[in-house]
Coordinates of N, CA and C and ligand atoms in Angstrom, one line a residue:
X948 N -9.2 -14.6 29.5 CA -8.9 -12.7 29.9 C -8.9 -12.2 28.7
X949 N -8.4 -12.4 27.3 CA -9.1 -12.0 26.1 C -10.4 -11.9 26.2
X950 N -11.5 -12.6 26.7 CA -12.7 -12.1 25.9 C -13.2 -11.6 27.4
X951 N -12.7 -10.6 28.7 CA -13.1 -9.2 29.5 C -12.5 -7.8 28.5
X952 N -11.3 -8.2 28.3 CA -10.4 -7.2 27.4 C -11.8 -6.5 26.1
X953 N -12.2 -7.6 25.3 CA -12.9 -7.1 24.1 C -14.1 -7.3 24.6
X954 N -14.8 -7.8 25.7 CA -16.1 -6.6 26.2 C -16.4 -5.8 26.5
X955 N -14.6 -5.3 27.3 CA -14.6 -3.7 27.9 C -14.7 -2.6 26.9
X956 N -13.8 -3.1 25.6 CA -13.6 -2.7 24.6 C -14.7 -2.1 24.2
X957 N -15.5 -2.8 23.4 CA -17.1 -2.7 22.9 C -18.1 -2.3 24.0
X958 N -17.8 -2.3 25.3 CA -18.8 -1.2 25.8 C -18.3 -0.2 25.5
X959 N -16.8 0.7 25.9 CA -16.6 2.2 25.4 C -16.6 2.7 23.7
X960 N -17.3 1.6 22.6 CA -16.2 1.9 21.7 C -17.3 3.4 21.6
X961 N -17.2 4.0 20.3 CA -17.5 5.6 20.1 C -18.1 5.4 18.8
X962 N -19.3 6.0 18.2 CA -19.9 5.2 16.4 C -19.3 7.2 16.4
X963 N -18.7 6.8 14.5 CA -18.3 8.1 14.2 C -19.6 9.3 14.1
X964 N -21.2 8.7 13.7 CA -21.9 9.6 13.9 C -22.5 10.5 14.4
X965 N -22.0 9.5 16.5 CA -22.2 10.0 17.6 C -21.5 11.2 18.2
X966 N -20.4 11.0 18.3 CA -19.1 11.8 18.5 C -19.4 13.0 17.7
X967 N -19.2 14.1 19.2 CA -19.7 15.6 19.1 C -17.8 16.2 18.3
X968 N -18.1 16.3 17.7 CA -17.0 17.4 16.7 C -17.6 17.7 15.6
X969 N -16.5 19.2 15.2 CA -16.6 19.7 13.9 C -16.9 19.8 12.9
X970 N -17.2 20.7 11.7 CA -16.0 19.9 10.6 C -15.4 21.1 10.4
X971 N -13.5 20.9 9.0 CA -12.7 21.4 9.6 C -13.2 22.6 8.5
X972 N -12.8 23.9 9.4 CA -13.4 24.7 7.5 C -12.2 25.0 7.1
X973 N -12.2 25.5 5.6 CA -11.9 25.1 4.7 C -10.8 26.0 4.5
X974 N -9.0 27.1 4.3 CA -8.7 27.8 3.8 C -9.0 28.2 2.6
X975 N -8.2 29.5 2.8 CA -9.2 30.4 1.1 C -7.9 30.0 -0.1
X976 N -7.2 29.7 0.2 CA -6.4 29.1 -0.8 C -7.1 27.2 -1.3
X977 N -7.8 27.1 -0.3 CA -8.2 25.4 -0.3 C -8.2 24.9 -2.0
X978 N -7.9 23.8 -1.6 CA -8.1 22.8 -3.6 C -10.3 23.1 -3.7
X979 N -9.9 23.3 -4.6 CA -11.6 22.8 -5.7 C -11.8 21.5 -6.3
X980 N -10.8 21.7 -6.9 CA -10.4 21.0 -8.3 C -9.1 19.5 -7.4
X981 N -10.1 18.4 -8.0 CA -9.1 16.9 -8.2 C -8.2 17.5 -8.5
X982 N -7.7 18.5 -9.8 CA -6.3 19.0 -10.1 C -5.6 19.8 -9.4
X983 N -6.2 20.8 -8.6 CA -5.4 21.0 -7.1 C -4.4 20.0 -6.6
X984 N -5.4 19.6 -5.9 CA -5.0 17.9 -4.6 C -3.7 17.2 -5.7
X985 N -3.8 17.2 -6.5 CA -2.9 16.3 -7.3 C -2.0 17.2 -7.4
X986 N -1.7 18.8 -7.8 CA -0.2 19.4 -7.9 C -0.2 19.5 -6.1
X987 N -0.8 20.1 -5.8 CA -0.2 20.1 -4.3 C 0.3 18.4 -3.6
X988 N -0.8 17.2 -4.1 CA 0.5 16.2 -4.0 C 1.8 16.1 -4.2
X989 N 2.3 16.1 -5.6 CA 3.5 16.9 -5.9 C 4.2 17.1 -5.7
X990 N 3.7 18.5 -4.6 CA 4.7 19.2 -4.2 C 5.1 18.8 -2.9
X991 N 4.3 18.5 -2.1 CA 4.1 17.5 -1.2 C 5.6 16.0 -1.5
X992 N 5.8 15.9 -2.5 CA 6.4 14.3 -2.6 C 8.0 14.6 -3.0
X993 N 7.8 15.4 -3.5 CA 8.9 16.1 -4.1 C 9.7 16.7 -3.5
X994 N 8.9 17.0 -2.0 CA 9.6 18.1 -0.9 C 10.5 16.6 -0.1
X995 N 9.4 16.2 -0.6 CA 9.8 14.3 0.9 C 11.2 13.4 -0.1
X996 N 11.1 13.5 -1.3 CA 11.8 12.8 -1.6 C 13.1 13.5 -2.0
X997 N 13.5 15.0 -1.8 CA 14.3 15.8 -1.6 C 14.9 15.9 -0.9
X998 N 14.3 15.6 0.9 CA 14.7 14.7 1.9 C 15.2 14.2 2.0
X999 N 14.5 12.5 1.7 CA 15.4 11.4 1.6 C 16.7 11.5 0.6
X1000 N 16.5 12.4 -0.1 CA 18.6 12.4 -0.3 C 19.9 12.5 0.4
X1001 N 19.0 13.6 1.1 CA 19.9 13.9 2.0 C 19.3 13.4 3.6
X1002 N 18.8 12.3 3.4 CA 18.4 11.3 5.1 C 19.3 10.0 4.1
X1003 N 18.9 9.8 3.6 CA 19.7 8.1 3.8 C 20.8 8.1 4.1
X1004 N 21.5 8.8 3.1 CA 23.0 9.0 4.2 C 23.4 8.7 5.0
X1005 N 22.6 9.4 6.0 CA 23.1 9.5 7.5 C 23.0 7.4 7.8
X1006 N 21.5 7.6 7.0 CA 21.0 6.1 7.6 C 21.7 4.7 6.9
X1007 N 22.6 5.3 6.1 CA 24.1 4.3 5.0 C 25.0 4.2 6.4
X1008 N 24.9 5.6 7.2 CA 26.3 5.4 7.6 C 26.2 4.9 9.3
X1009 N 25.1 4.6 9.4 CA 24.3 4.2 10.7 C 24.3 2.6 10.6
X1010 N 24.3 2.5 9.5 CA 23.8 1.0 9.7 C 25.3 0.0 9.1
X1011 N 25.0 -1.6 9.5 CA 26.1 -2.2 10.4 C 26.6 -3.0 8.9
X1012 N 25.0 -3.4 8.8 CA 24.8 -5.0 8.0 C 25.6 -4.7 6.6
X1013 N 26.3 -4.9 6.4 CA 26.4 -5.2 4.4 C 25.2 -5.1 3.6
X1014 N 24.2 -5.5 3.5 CA 22.8 -6.3 2.8 C 22.2 -5.2 2.8
X1015 N 21.9 -4.5 4.3 CA 21.4 -3.5 4.7 C 21.9 -2.0 4.2
X1016 N 23.8 -2.0 4.1 CA 24.5 -0.6 4.0 C 23.8 -1.2 2.3
X1017 N 23.5 -1.7 1.5 CA 24.1 -2.3 -0.4 C 22.3 -1.8 -0.1
X1018 N 21.2 -2.2 0.3 CA 20.0 -1.6 -0.7 C 19.8 0.1 0.1
X1019 N 20.2 0.5 1.2 CA 20.1 1.7 1.1 C 20.6 2.3 0.0
X1020 N 22.3 2.5 -0.2 CA 23.1 2.7 -1.1 C 22.2 3.0 -2.5
X1021 N 21.8 1.7 -2.9 CA 20.7 1.4 -3.9 C 19.6 2.3 -4.0
X1022 N 19.2 2.3 -3.0 CA 17.7 3.3 -2.9 C 18.0 4.3 -3.0
X1023 N 19.2 5.3 -2.6 CA 19.2 6.5 -2.9 C 19.7 6.5 -4.2
X1024 N 19.9 5.8 -5.1 CA 20.5 6.0 -6.6 C 18.9 6.5 -7.3
X1025 N 18.2 5.6 -6.9 CA 16.8 5.3 -7.2 C 16.2 6.4 -6.6
X1026 N 16.4 6.9 -5.2 CA 15.4 8.5 -4.4 C 15.5 9.5 -5.3
X1027 N 16.8 9.8 -6.1 CA 17.7 11.1 -6.6 C 16.6 10.6 -8.2
X1028 N 16.7 9.2 -8.9 CA 16.1 9.1 -10.2 C 14.6 9.8 -9.6
X1029 N 14.0 9.8 -8.5 CA 12.3 9.2 -8.5 C 12.6 11.6 -8.0
X1030 N 12.8 12.0 -7.7 CA 13.1 13.6 -7.4 C 12.7 13.7 -8.9
X1031 N 13.7 13.6 -10.2 CA 14.3 13.6 -11.4 C 13.5 13.6 -12.1
X1032 N 12.1 12.1 -11.8 CA 10.7 11.9 -12.4 C 9.6 13.0 -12.8
X1033 N 9.8 13.7 -10.9 CA 8.8 14.4 -11.1 C 9.0 16.1 -11.8
X1034 N 10.3 16.2 -11.6 CA 10.7 17.6 -12.3 C 9.7 16.9 -13.4
X1035 N 10.1 15.9 -14.4 CA 9.7 15.5 -15.8 C 8.1 16.1 -15.9
X1036 N 7.5 15.9 -14.4 CA 5.8 15.4 -14.4 C 5.3 17.0 -14.3
X1037 N 6.2 18.1 -13.4 CA 6.1 19.3 -13.5 C 5.7 19.8 -14.8
X1038 N 7.0 19.6 -15.6 CA 7.0 20.0 -16.7 C 6.4 19.4 -17.5
X1039 N 5.8 18.4 -17.7 CA 4.9 18.0 -18.3 C 3.3 18.6 -17.9
X1040 N 2.9 18.9 -17.2 CA 2.0 19.7 -16.9 C 1.9 21.7 -16.6
X1041 N 3.1 21.3 -17.1 CA 3.8 23.2 -17.6 C 3.2 23.7 -16.2
X1042 N 4.5 23.2 -15.0 CA 4.3 23.9 -14.2 C 5.7 23.8 -13.2
X1043 N 5.7 24.8 -13.0 CA 7.5 24.8 -12.2 C 8.0 24.0 -11.2
X1044 N 8.4 23.1 -11.3 CA 8.7 22.2 -10.2 C 9.0 23.3 -8.3
X1045 N 8.5 22.4 -8.1 CA 8.1 23.2 -6.3 C 7.7 22.5 -5.0
X1046 N 8.4 22.8 -4.2 CA 8.7 21.6 -3.2 C 7.8 22.4 -1.8
X1047 N 6.7 21.5 -1.2 CA 6.1 22.4 -0.3 C 6.5 21.2 0.7
X1048 N 6.6 21.6 1.8 CA 7.4 20.8 3.2 C 6.2 19.7 3.3
X1049 N 6.4 18.6 3.7 CA 5.4 17.2 3.4 C 5.5 17.8 5.3
X1050 N 4.9 17.0 6.0 CA 5.1 16.8 7.5 C 5.0 15.7 8.0
X1051 N 4.3 14.6 7.2 CA 4.9 13.7 7.8 C 6.0 12.9 7.2
X1052 N 6.7 13.2 6.2 CA 7.8 12.8 5.8 C 9.1 13.1 6.9
X1053 N 8.9 14.7 7.4 CA 9.2 15.6 8.3 C 9.3 14.1 9.8
X1054 N 8.1 14.1 10.2 CA 8.0 13.1 11.3 C 8.4 12.1 12.0
X1055 N 8.6 11.8 9.8 CA 9.1 10.2 10.1 C 10.8 9.8 9.9
X1056 N 10.6 11.4 9.1 CA 12.3 11.0 9.5 C 13.1 11.3 10.8
X1057 N 11.9 12.3 11.6 CA 12.5 12.9 12.6 C 12.4 11.4 13.9
X1058 N 11.1 10.5 13.5 CA 11.5 9.4 14.2 C 12.4 8.6 13.9
X1059 N 13.0 8.2 12.7 CA 13.8 7.7 12.3 C 15.8 8.7 13.5
X1060 N 15.3 9.7 13.1 CA 16.6 9.6 13.7 C 17.0 9.6 15.6
X1061 N 15.6 10.1 15.9 CA 15.3 9.4 17.5 C 16.2 8.1 17.8
X1062 N 15.4 7.0 16.5 CA 15.2 5.8 16.8 C 17.5 5.1 16.8
X1063 N 18.5 6.3 15.8 CA 19.2 6.3 15.7 C 20.1 6.8 17.3
X1064 N 19.5 7.2 17.6 CA 19.8 8.3 18.8 C 19.3 7.2 20.1
X1065 N 19.1 6.6 20.0 CA 18.6 5.5 21.1 C 18.5 4.0 21.1
X1066 N 19.5 3.8 20.0 CA 20.3 2.6 19.9 C 21.6 2.0 19.7
X1067 N 22.1 1.3 20.0 CA 23.7 1.1 20.3 C 24.0 0.8 18.5
X1068 N 24.8 1.4 17.5 CA 25.3 0.9 16.5 C 25.9 -0.9 16.6
X1069 N 25.0 -1.4 15.8 CA 25.2 -2.9 15.1 C 24.0 -3.3 15.0
X1070 N 23.3 -4.8 15.1 CA 22.0 -5.2 14.7 C 20.8 -4.5 15.3
X1071 N 21.0 -3.8 16.5 CA 19.7 -3.6 16.9 C 19.6 -1.7 16.4
X1072 N 20.5 -0.8 16.2 CA 20.1 -0.2 15.5 C 19.4 -0.8 14.1
X1073 N 20.7 -1.6 13.6 CA 19.8 -2.0 12.2 C 18.9 -2.2 11.8
X1074 N 18.0 -3.3 13.1 CA 16.8 -3.3 12.9 C 15.7 -2.2 13.4
X1075 N 16.3 -1.2 14.1 CA 15.5 0.3 14.3 C 15.8 1.4 12.6
X1076 N 17.3 0.9 12.1 CA 16.7 1.8 10.5 C 15.4 0.8 9.5
X1077 N 16.3 -0.5 9.6 CA 14.8 -1.0 8.6 C 13.6 -0.9 9.3
X1078 N 13.1 -0.5 10.4 CA 11.6 -0.5 10.3 C 11.7 1.2 10.5
X1079 N 12.4 2.3 10.5 CA 11.8 3.5 10.1 C 11.8 3.9 9.1
X1080 N 13.3 2.7 7.2 CA 13.4 3.6 6.8 C 11.8 2.9 5.2
X1081 N 11.2 1.6 6.1 CA 10.1 0.9 5.5 C 8.5 1.9 5.7
X1082 N 8.9 1.8 7.1 CA 7.5 3.5 7.7 C 8.1 4.7 6.2
X1083 N 9.1 4.3 5.5 CA 9.0 5.8 5.4 C 8.7 5.0 3.6
X1084 N 9.0 3.7 3.4 CA 8.9 3.5 2.1 C 6.7 3.0 1.9
X1085 N 6.3 2.9 2.9 CA 4.6 2.3 2.8 C 4.2 4.1 3.3
X1086 N 4.8 5.1 3.3 CA 4.3 6.3 3.1 C 4.4 6.7 1.4
X1087 N 6.0 6.2 0.8 CA 5.7 7.1 -0.6 C 4.9 5.8 -0.9
X1088 N 4.3 4.7 -0.6 CA 3.6 4.0 -1.5 C 2.0 4.7 -0.8
X1089 N 1.7 4.5 -0.3 CA 0.2 5.4 -0.5 C 0.5 6.7 -1.2
X1090 N 1.4 7.7 -1.2 CA 1.6 8.6 -1.8 C 1.6 8.7 -3.7
X1091 N 2.4 7.6 -3.9 CA 2.3 7.5 -5.4 C 0.9 6.5 -5.8
X1092 N 0.7 5.4 -4.9 CA -1.0 5.2 -5.5 C -1.6 5.6 -5.9
X1093 N -1.6 6.8 -5.0 CA -2.6 8.0 -5.0 C -2.9 8.6 -6.0
X1094 N -1.4 9.2 -5.9 CA -1.1 10.6 -7.3 C -0.8 9.2 -8.6
X1095 N -1.0 8.1 -9.1 CA -1.0 7.5 -10.2 C -3.0 7.2 -10.0
X1096 N -3.2 7.1 -9.3 CA -4.9 7.1 -9.5 C -5.5 8.6 -9.7
X1097 N -4.9 9.2 -9.3 CA -5.5 10.9 -9.6 C -4.7 10.8 -11.3
X1098 N -3.9 10.7 -11.9 CA -2.9 10.7 -12.9 C -3.9 10.6 -13.7
X1099 N -4.7 9.5 -13.0 CA -5.7 8.4 -14.2 C -6.7 8.7 -14.7
X1100 N -7.3 9.5 -13.5 CA -8.3 10.0 -13.4 C -8.3 11.5 -14.7
X1101 N -7.0 12.5 -14.4 CA -7.0 13.6 -15.7 C -5.9 12.9 -16.4
X1102 N -5.4 12.1 -16.7 CA -5.6 11.5 -18.3 C -3.9 12.3 -18.5
X1103 N -3.0 12.1 -17.1 CA -1.9 12.6 -17.9 C -1.5 12.3 -17.4
X1104 N -0.3 10.9 -18.6 CA -0.3 10.3 -19.2 C 1.8 10.2 -18.7
X1105 N 2.5 10.8 -18.6 CA 3.5 11.3 -18.8 C 3.5 11.5 -17.2
X1106 N 2.7 11.4 -16.2 CA 3.4 11.9 -14.6 C 2.7 9.7 -14.2
X1107 N 1.5 9.5 -15.0 CA 0.8 8.3 -14.8 C 2.2 7.0 -14.7
X1108 N 2.9 7.8 -15.8 CA 3.9 6.3 -16.3 C 5.4 6.5 -15.3
X1109 N 5.9 7.9 -14.8 CA 6.3 8.5 -14.1 C 5.9 7.7 -13.0
X1110 N 5.4 7.7 -11.8 CA 4.2 7.3 -11.2 C 4.6 6.0 -10.9
X1111 N 3.9 4.7 -11.6 CA 4.1 4.3 -11.5 C 5.3 2.9 -11.7
X1112 N 6.2 3.9 -12.4 CA 7.8 3.4 -12.3 C 8.3 4.1 -11.0
X1113 N 8.0 4.9 -10.5 CA 8.7 5.1 -8.5 C 7.6 3.7 -8.1
X1114 N 6.4 4.1 -8.0 CA 6.1 3.2 -6.9 C 6.6 1.6 -7.3
X1115 N 6.7 1.6 -7.5 CA 6.9 0.3 -8.8 C 9.1 0.1 -7.9
X1116 N 9.4 0.8 -7.5 CA 10.5 0.8 -7.3 C 10.7 1.2 -5.6
X1117 N 9.5 1.9 -5.1 CA 9.6 2.2 -3.3 C 8.8 0.2 -3.6
X1118 N 7.8 -0.1 -3.9 CA 7.7 -1.6 -3.4 C 8.3 -2.7 -3.5
X1119 N 9.6 -2.8 -4.6 CA 10.7 -3.4 -4.6 C 11.8 -2.9 -3.0
X1120 N 11.7 -1.8 -2.8 CA 12.4 -1.1 -1.9 C 11.9 -1.9 -0.6
X1121 N 10.6 -1.8 -0.1 CA 10.5 -2.4 1.2 C 10.3 -4.1 0.9
X1122 N 10.3 -4.4 -0.2 CA 10.5 -6.4 0.2 C 11.2 -6.5 0.4
X1123 N 12.7 -6.0 -0.2 CA 14.0 -5.9 -0.1 C 14.2 -6.1 1.1
X1124 N 14.3 -4.9 2.5 CA 14.0 -4.3 3.6 C 13.6 -5.8 4.4
X1125 N 12.4 -6.2 4.0 CA 11.8 -7.5 4.9 C 12.7 -7.9 4.9
X1126 N 13.1 -8.6 3.7 CA 14.1 -9.9 3.5 C 15.0 -9.8 4.4
X1127 N 15.9 -8.9 4.5 CA 17.0 -8.1 5.1 C 17.0 -8.9 6.4
X1128 N 15.8 -8.4 7.0 CA 15.1 -8.4 8.4 C 15.2 -9.7 8.6
X1129 N 14.6 -10.4 7.5 CA 13.9 -11.8 7.9 C 15.1 -12.5 8.2
X1130 N 16.3 -12.4 7.1 CA 17.1 -13.3 6.6 C 18.3 -13.4 8.4
X1131 N 18.2 -12.5 9.2 CA 18.7 -13.3 10.4 C 18.7 -11.2 11.5
X1132 N 18.6 -10.6 10.5 CA 19.3 -8.8 11.2 C 17.7 -9.1 12.5
X1133 N 16.5 -9.4 12.6 CA 15.9 -9.0 13.9 C 16.2 -10.4 14.5
X1134 N 16.5 -11.3 14.4 CA 16.9 -12.4 14.6 C 18.7 -12.2 15.8
X1135 N 18.9 -11.1 14.9 CA 20.9 -10.7 15.5 C 20.4 -9.7 16.7
X1136 N 18.8 -9.3 16.9 CA 18.9 -8.3 17.5 C 19.1 -8.1 18.6
X1137 N 18.3 -10.1 19.0 CA 17.7 -9.8 19.9 C 18.6 -10.4 21.3
Ligands
FE2_161 FE1 11.0 7.8 -3.2
FE2_162 FE1 12.0 5.6 -1.4

């Protein structure tokens, strides 16, 4: 059976270079330099972190497991520091701290809300909350990884230091959530 599926898939595989599509036209205010992309990324994650400060208490309230509740509570404290670090970054590049709506984070938070609505409180909802929270952490890890790489090229050392400090905390939070799930939450949710 597996071989059949693979063969079928291979037969329908399309290559990017031969697929008919068009190039995306740039908006008038589109970024020209890496510096612009860097600032845009900062505005985007600034919005996202502030949205998380509002969303995490809701996740806390909906979680049942003690370890999960503690992990969310601790990460809420860290997230408030992430907001503060970004404000320091804006200051160091002599720009006003500005938030720009992050559609990706809004989508992830909407998905998290949906998971809570679709699960009964207890271990199943907890498992759903962990899944939603880890998607958020992975988004943050990708974002801060990119911003740190840009900061390095642009020699924005204050930003680089702050992004790496936050990146480290996002990674730790992600690992902790995996641990909480592995300890027994997922098997309790069976
Ligand atoms: Fe964060
Ligand atoms: Fe985070």
